[in-house]
Amino acid sequence: MTAVIHPLKVVHVEKLAPQIIQILMQAEHPITYASGQYIMLGFNSEDLKPFSIASAPREDGLIECHIRNLDDSEWMQALFAVQTGDHLVMQGPKDQMQLQPAHQPIIFVAGGTGFAPMKALLDSLLKQGTGVPVHFYWGARSVADLYQHDTMLALMQTHANMQYIPVISGEAELWNGLTGLVHEQVLQQHPNLEHTTVYMCGPWPMMQKAKLDFLAAEIDPIHLIC
Ligand SMILES: Cc1cc2nc3c(=O)[nH]c(=O)nc-3n(C[C@H](O)[C@H](O)[C@H](O)COP(=O)(O)OP(=O)(O)OC[C@H]3O[C@@H](n4cnc5c(N)ncnc54)[C@H](O)[C@@H]3O)c2cc1C
């Protein structure tokens, strides 16, 4: 069966960091999606790449993505050149991860633009009015890559049960916060993960290493969602 291709119109593009853009897109026909899903995005049906949806379902129906220029390929350069009014296409949405019932402390671990699906899940969780402790760790190479730092600080002000912990792994001059690899900071502060649910998304090497280390910290594999 041929997968359905949906036409999209770009309604907003913004540079969030030197190598990261935000794109907001409107589908020709409304598309239903859930937090934690991703889409296959591109210029034509032959060459689509996966990007997470970066928000809980929005009232205006727009689809938001945060995209890092990973490889400077021709495809990526073309995507970074798109402007309001341009047209793209997508397949999906497709399942990546889903919010589980919240009955124990929750830790989100976002690496780089892996922030996008973590933020979408966080938004949905907070909308549910959960009372469990929520720790949101965001690891980035540089302070500039914490592209929604102020939004996260503001969320922490309005949700007493939520803590936001940014961690810088690269050049950290003029940074007073935590440094190093984000999952190692998680373990520093939570050495035992037996009664914790962890949601995680980030670059492949981080996922591989963090999975092993979290399992060694006794997380129940069904509560490690990535
Ligand atoms: C289904 C799917 C959806 C995707 N969605 C998106 C998307 O929405 N946007 C997008 O740009 N790309 C997406 N990708 C591509 C890819 O997953 C991302 O490029 C990646 O997660 C982003 O990492 P980064 O380069 O921003 O992280 P980096 O800036 O390289 O790293 C961020 C943090 O990860 C940790 N880390 C990095 N390397 C290691 C290591 N070796 N060991 C331990 N920790 C480490 C560090 O704490 C670091 O600060 C997607 C891929 C798939 C398959």
GROMACS .gro file of C-alpha atoms and ligand atoms in nm:
model
  279
    1MET     CA    1   0.000   0.000   0.000
    2THR     CA    2   0.133   0.347  -0.086
    3ALA     CA    3   0.172   0.574   0.216
    4VAL     CA    4  -0.042   0.888   0.209
    5ILE     CA    5   0.147   1.211   0.139
    6HIS     CA    6   0.011   1.529   0.296
    7PRO     CA    7   0.091   1.872   0.146
    8LEU     CA    8   0.209   2.130   0.401
    9LYS     CA    9   0.239   2.506   0.387
   10VAL     CA   10   0.517   2.672   0.589
   11VAL     CA   11   0.363   2.944   0.806
   12HIS     CA   12   0.663   3.039   1.022
   13VAL     CA   13   1.039   2.978   1.020
   14GLU     CA   14   1.272   3.099   1.293
   15LYS     CA   15   1.639   3.048   1.368
   16LEU     CA   16   1.650   2.918   1.727
   17ALA     CA   17   2.029   2.868   1.747
   18PRO     CA   18   2.314   2.897   1.494
   19GLN     CA   19   2.242   2.547   1.353
   20ILE     CA   20   1.878   2.495   1.460
   21ILE     CA   21   1.553   2.620   1.310
   22GLN     CA   22   1.191   2.600   1.414
   23ILE     CA   23   0.934   2.541   1.139
   24LEU     CA   24   0.559   2.573   1.184
   25MET     CA   25   0.352   2.409   0.913
   26GLN     CA   26  -0.015   2.393   0.821
   27ALA     CA   27  -0.152   2.079   0.661
   28GLU     CA   28  -0.396   2.118   0.374
   29HIS     CA   29  -0.636   1.888   0.562
   30PRO     CA   30  -0.628   1.876   0.945
   31ILE     CA   31  -0.394   1.610   1.081
   32THR     CA   32  -0.450   1.443   1.415
   33TYR     CA   33  -0.136   1.374   1.615
   34ALA     CA   34  -0.027   1.296   1.969
   35SER     CA   35   0.271   1.410   2.175
   36GLY     CA   36   0.575   1.193   2.113
   37GLN     CA   37   0.498   1.122   1.745
   38TYR     CA   38   0.716   1.216   1.448
   39ILE     CA   39   0.661   1.292   1.081
   40MET     CA   40   0.854   1.212   0.764
   41LEU     CA   41   0.919   1.553   0.608
   42GLY     CA   42   1.061   1.669   0.278
   43PHE     CA   43   1.014   1.833  -0.058
   44ASN     CA   44   0.872   1.528  -0.237
   45SER     CA   45   0.760   1.177  -0.148
   46GLU     CA   46   1.088   1.023  -0.267
   47ASP     CA   47   1.317   1.180  -0.009
   48LEU     CA   48   1.166   1.222   0.336
   49LYS     CA   49   1.348   1.247   0.669
   50PRO     CA   50   1.218   1.190   1.026
   51PHE     CA   51   1.150   1.483   1.258
   52SER     CA   52   0.969   1.480   1.590
   53ILE     CA   53   0.664   1.696   1.648
   54ALA     CA   54   0.780   1.951   1.904
   55SER     CA   55   0.455   2.036   2.081
   56ALA     CA   56   0.143   1.881   2.225
   57PRO     CA   57  -0.145   1.904   1.974
   58ARG     CA   58  -0.194   2.276   1.915
   59GLU     CA   59  -0.533   2.449   1.902
   60ASP     CA   60  -0.440   2.613   1.571
   61GLY     CA   61  -0.360   2.267   1.426
   62LEU     CA   62  -0.007   2.371   1.321
   63ILE     CA   63   0.276   2.119   1.322
   64GLU     CA   64   0.598   2.238   1.486
   65CYS     CA   65   0.945   2.089   1.431
   66HIS     CA   66   1.291   2.182   1.562
   67ILE     CA   67   1.560   2.088   1.314
   68ARG     CA   68   1.938   2.078   1.350
   69ASN     CA   69   2.154   2.116   1.041
   70LEU     CA   70   2.338   1.791   1.110
   71ASP     CA   71   2.515   1.724   0.782
   72ASP     CA   72   2.504   2.040   0.572
   73SER     CA   73   2.382   1.823   0.283
   74GLU     CA   74   2.208   1.977  -0.018
   75TRP     CA   75   1.876   1.855   0.124
   76MET     CA   76   1.944   2.020   0.459
   77GLN     CA   77   2.059   2.344   0.299
   78ALA     CA   78   1.735   2.351   0.101
   79LEU     CA   79   1.533   2.295   0.418
   80PHE     CA   80   1.721   2.571   0.600
   81ALA     CA   81   1.635   2.803   0.308
   82VAL     CA   82   1.257   2.751   0.327
   83GLN     CA   83   1.047   3.058   0.389
   84THR     CA   84   0.695   3.141   0.495
   85GLY     CA   85   0.454   3.040   0.216
   86ASP     CA   86   0.677   2.760   0.080
   87HIS     CA   87   0.538   2.410   0.039
   88LEU     CA   88   0.665   2.083   0.187
   89VAL     CA   89   0.515   1.735   0.216
   90MET     CA   90   0.489   1.484   0.498
   91GLN     CA   91   0.399   1.126   0.575
   92GLY     CA   92   0.262   1.022   0.911
   93PRO     CA   93   0.238   1.104   1.194
   94LYS     CA   94   0.417   0.792   1.315
   95ASP     CA   95   0.458   0.652   1.665
   96GLN     CA   96   0.783   0.712   1.850
   97MET     CA   97   0.687   0.716   2.217
   98GLN     CA   98   0.376   0.770   2.424
   99LEU     CA   99   0.298   0.919   2.761
  100GLN     CA  100   0.243   0.647   3.024
  101PRO     CA  101   0.008   0.685   3.325
  102ALA     CA  102   0.196   0.905   3.576
  103HIS     CA  103   0.216   0.718   3.907
  104GLN     CA  104   0.580   0.769   4.010
  105PRO     CA  105   0.850   1.037   3.968
  106ILE     CA  106   0.931   1.118   3.605
  107ILE     CA  107   1.262   1.218   3.448
  108PHE     CA  108   1.286   1.356   3.095
  109VAL     CA  109   1.631   1.336   2.935
  110ALA     CA  110   1.663   1.545   2.620
  111GLY     CA  111   1.986   1.558   2.415
  112GLY     CA  112   2.010   1.848   2.170
  113THR     CA  113   1.707   1.864   1.941
  114GLY     CA  114   1.586   1.547   2.115
  115PHE     CA  115   1.427   1.825   2.322
  116ALA     CA  116   1.141   1.840   2.067
  117PRO     CA  117   0.946   1.521   2.154
  118MET     CA  118   1.038   1.555   2.524
  119LYS     CA  119   0.885   1.902   2.534
  120ALA     CA  120   0.572   1.773   2.356
  121LEU     CA  121   0.531   1.497   2.616
  122LEU     CA  122   0.601   1.740   2.901
  123ASP     CA  123   0.332   1.978   2.774
  124SER     CA  124   0.077   1.696   2.766
  125LEU     CA  125   0.180   1.574   3.111
  126LEU     CA  126   0.149   1.921   3.265
  127LYS     CA  127  -0.191   1.967   3.096
  128GLN     CA  128  -0.308   1.655   3.281
  129GLY     CA  129  -0.229   1.839   3.607
  130THR     CA  130  -0.002   1.564   3.737
  131GLY     CA  131   0.123   1.595   4.096
  132VAL     CA  132   0.422   1.360   4.064
  133PRO     CA  133   0.771   1.513   4.074
  134VAL     CA  134   0.895   1.590   3.720
  135HIS     CA  135   1.264   1.650   3.644
  136PHE     CA  136   1.343   1.775   3.293
  137TYR     CA  137   1.713   1.744   3.201
  138TRP     CA  138   1.827   1.910   2.878
  139GLY     CA  139   2.178   1.841   2.754
  140ALA     CA  140   2.321   2.071   2.487
  141ARG     CA  141   2.662   2.138   2.337
  142SER     CA  142   2.648   2.511   2.412
  143VAL     CA  143   2.433   2.761   2.597
  144ALA     CA  144   2.307   2.891   2.260
  145ASP     CA  145   2.174   2.541   2.186
  146LEU     CA  146   1.939   2.565   2.488
  147TYR     CA  147   1.705   2.734   2.247
  148GLN     CA  148   1.397   2.736   2.473
  149HIS     CA  149   1.577   2.795   2.802
  150ASP     CA  150   1.352   3.087   2.903
  151THR     CA  151   1.036   2.891   2.822
  152MET     CA  152   1.158   2.610   3.047
  153LEU     CA  153   1.248   2.848   3.331
  154ALA     CA  154   0.900   3.001   3.305
  155LEU     CA  155   0.735   2.656   3.318
  156MET     CA  156   0.925   2.580   3.636
  157GLN     CA  157   0.784   2.900   3.791
  158THR     CA  158   0.427   2.794   3.723
  159HIS     CA  159   0.458   2.422   3.812
  160ALA     CA  160   0.584   2.362   4.165
  161ASN     CA  161   0.639   1.989   4.101
  162MET     CA  162   0.860   2.052   3.795
  163GLN     CA  163   1.234   2.108   3.792
  164TYR     CA  164   1.434   2.204   3.481
  165ILE     CA  165   1.803   2.111   3.478
  166PRO     CA  166   2.012   2.227   3.178
  167VAL     CA  167   2.354   2.064   3.126
  168ILE     CA  168   2.624   2.192   2.889
  169SER     CA  169   2.864   1.936   2.736
  170GLY     CA  170   3.084   2.168   2.530
  171GLU     CA  171   3.234   2.515   2.579
  172ALA     CA  172   3.084   2.639   2.908
  173GLU     CA  173   3.255   2.972   2.971
  174LEU     CA  174   3.019   3.217   3.148
  175TRP     CA  175   2.794   2.921   3.243
  176ASN     CA  176   2.722   2.869   3.611
  177GLY     CA  177   2.507   2.558   3.568
  178LEU     CA  178   2.588   2.188   3.536
  179THR     CA  179   2.837   2.061   3.279
  180GLY     CA  180   2.922   1.724   3.121
  181LEU     CA  181   2.705   1.456   2.964
  182VAL     CA  182   2.339   1.498   3.049
  183HIS     CA  183   2.266   1.135   3.142
  184GLU     CA  184   2.566   1.132   3.377
  185GLN     CA  185   2.420   1.432   3.561
  186VAL     CA  186   2.089   1.247   3.587
  187LEU     CA  187   2.268   0.956   3.755
  188GLN     CA  188   2.468   1.187   3.977
  189GLN     CA  189   2.143   1.323   4.120
  190HIS     CA  190   1.935   1.003   4.089
  191PRO     CA  191   2.174   0.709   4.142
  192ASN     CA  192   1.884   0.466   4.179
  193LEU     CA  193   1.608   0.468   3.915
  194GLU     CA  194   1.411   0.169   4.043
  195HIS     CA  195   1.090   0.364   4.109
  196THR     CA  196   1.124   0.622   3.832
  197THR     CA  197   0.990   0.658   3.478
  198VAL     CA  198   1.244   0.795   3.229
  199TYR     CA  199   1.161   0.938   2.886
  200MET     CA  200   1.466   0.994   2.669
  201CYS     CA  201   1.552   1.124   2.322
  202GLY     CA  202   1.880   1.245   2.177
  203PRO     CA  203   2.171   1.154   1.954
  204TRP     CA  204   2.229   0.783   1.896
  205PRO     CA  205   2.553   0.753   2.102
  206MET     CA  206   2.382   0.918   2.398
  207MET     CA  207   2.085   0.680   2.374
  208GLN     CA  208   2.310   0.373   2.365
  209LYS     CA  209   2.525   0.479   2.659
  210ALA     CA  210   2.241   0.615   2.872
  211LYS     CA  211   2.028   0.301   2.826
  212LEU     CA  212   2.308   0.081   2.961
  213ASP     CA  213   2.382   0.315   3.251
  214PHE     CA  214   2.015   0.357   3.347
  215LEU     CA  215   1.962  -0.021   3.342
  216ALA     CA  216   2.264  -0.054   3.571
  217ALA     CA  217   2.091   0.200   3.800
  218GLU     CA  218   1.803  -0.051   3.828
  219ILE     CA  219   1.543   0.117   3.613
  220ASP     CA  220   1.260  -0.120   3.522
  221PRO     CA  221   1.293  -0.155   3.139
  222ILE     CA  222   0.919  -0.097   3.094
  223HIS     CA  223   0.966   0.245   3.255
  224LEU     CA  224   1.250   0.344   3.023
  225ILE     CA  225   1.071   0.501   2.728
  226CYS     CA  226   1.285   0.594   2.430
  227LIG     C1  227   1.225   0.925   1.477
  227LIG     C2  228   1.331   1.033   1.467
  227LIG     C3  229   1.298   1.166   1.499
  227LIG     C4  230   1.396   1.267   1.489
  227LIG     N1  231   1.358   1.394   1.515
  227LIG     C5  232   1.449   1.493   1.500
  227LIG     C6  233   1.408   1.630   1.520
  227LIG     O1  234   1.294   1.660   1.554
  227LIG     N2  235   1.501   1.726   1.497
  227LIG     C7  236   1.630   1.697   1.460
  227LIG     O2  237   1.710   1.789   1.441
  227LIG     N3  238   1.670   1.569   1.441
  227LIG     C8  239   1.584   1.467   1.460
  227LIG     N4  240   1.622   1.339   1.441
  227LIG     C9  241   1.764   1.310   1.410
  227LIG    C10  242   1.852   1.285   1.537
  227LIG     O3  243   1.794   1.197   1.629
  227LIG    C11  244   1.886   1.416   1.606
  227LIG     O4  245   1.972   1.478   1.514
  227LIG    C12  246   1.956   1.408   1.741
  227LIG     O5  247   1.873   1.356   1.842
  227LIG    C13  248   1.988   1.550   1.782
  227LIG     O6  249   2.103   1.555   1.845
  227LIG     P1  250   2.193   1.689   1.849
  227LIG     O7  251   2.288   1.684   1.734
  227LIG     O8  252   2.107   1.811   1.862
  227LIG     O9  253   2.266   1.660   1.990
  227LIG     P2  254   2.409   1.706   2.036
  227LIG    O10  255   2.407   1.853   2.046
  227LIG    O11  256   2.517   1.639   1.957
  227LIG    O12  257   2.416   1.642   2.184
  227LIG    C14  258   2.325   1.680   2.286
  227LIG    C15  259   2.365   1.613   2.416
  227LIG    O13  260   2.362   1.469   2.401
  227LIG    C16  261   2.461   1.412   2.490
  227LIG     N5  262   2.556   1.331   2.411
  227LIG    C17  263   2.606   1.357   2.286
  227LIG     N6  264   2.693   1.262   2.248
  227LIG    C18  265   2.701   1.173   2.352
  227LIG    C19  266   2.774   1.052   2.375
  227LIG     N7  267   2.860   1.005   2.284
  227LIG     N8  268   2.756   0.986   2.493
  227LIG    C20  269   2.669   1.033   2.587
  227LIG     N9  270   2.598   1.148   2.569
  227LIG    C21  271   2.614   1.216   2.457
  227LIG    C22  272   2.533   1.527   2.558
  227LIG    O14  273   2.477   1.546   2.688
  227LIG    C23  274   2.504   1.646   2.466
  227LIG    O15  275   2.506   1.770   2.533
  227LIG    C24  276   1.528   1.237   1.450
  227LIG    C25  277   1.561   1.104   1.420
  227LIG    C26  278   1.463   1.003   1.428
  227LIG    C27  279   1.501   0.861   1.391
   0.00000   0.00000   0.00000
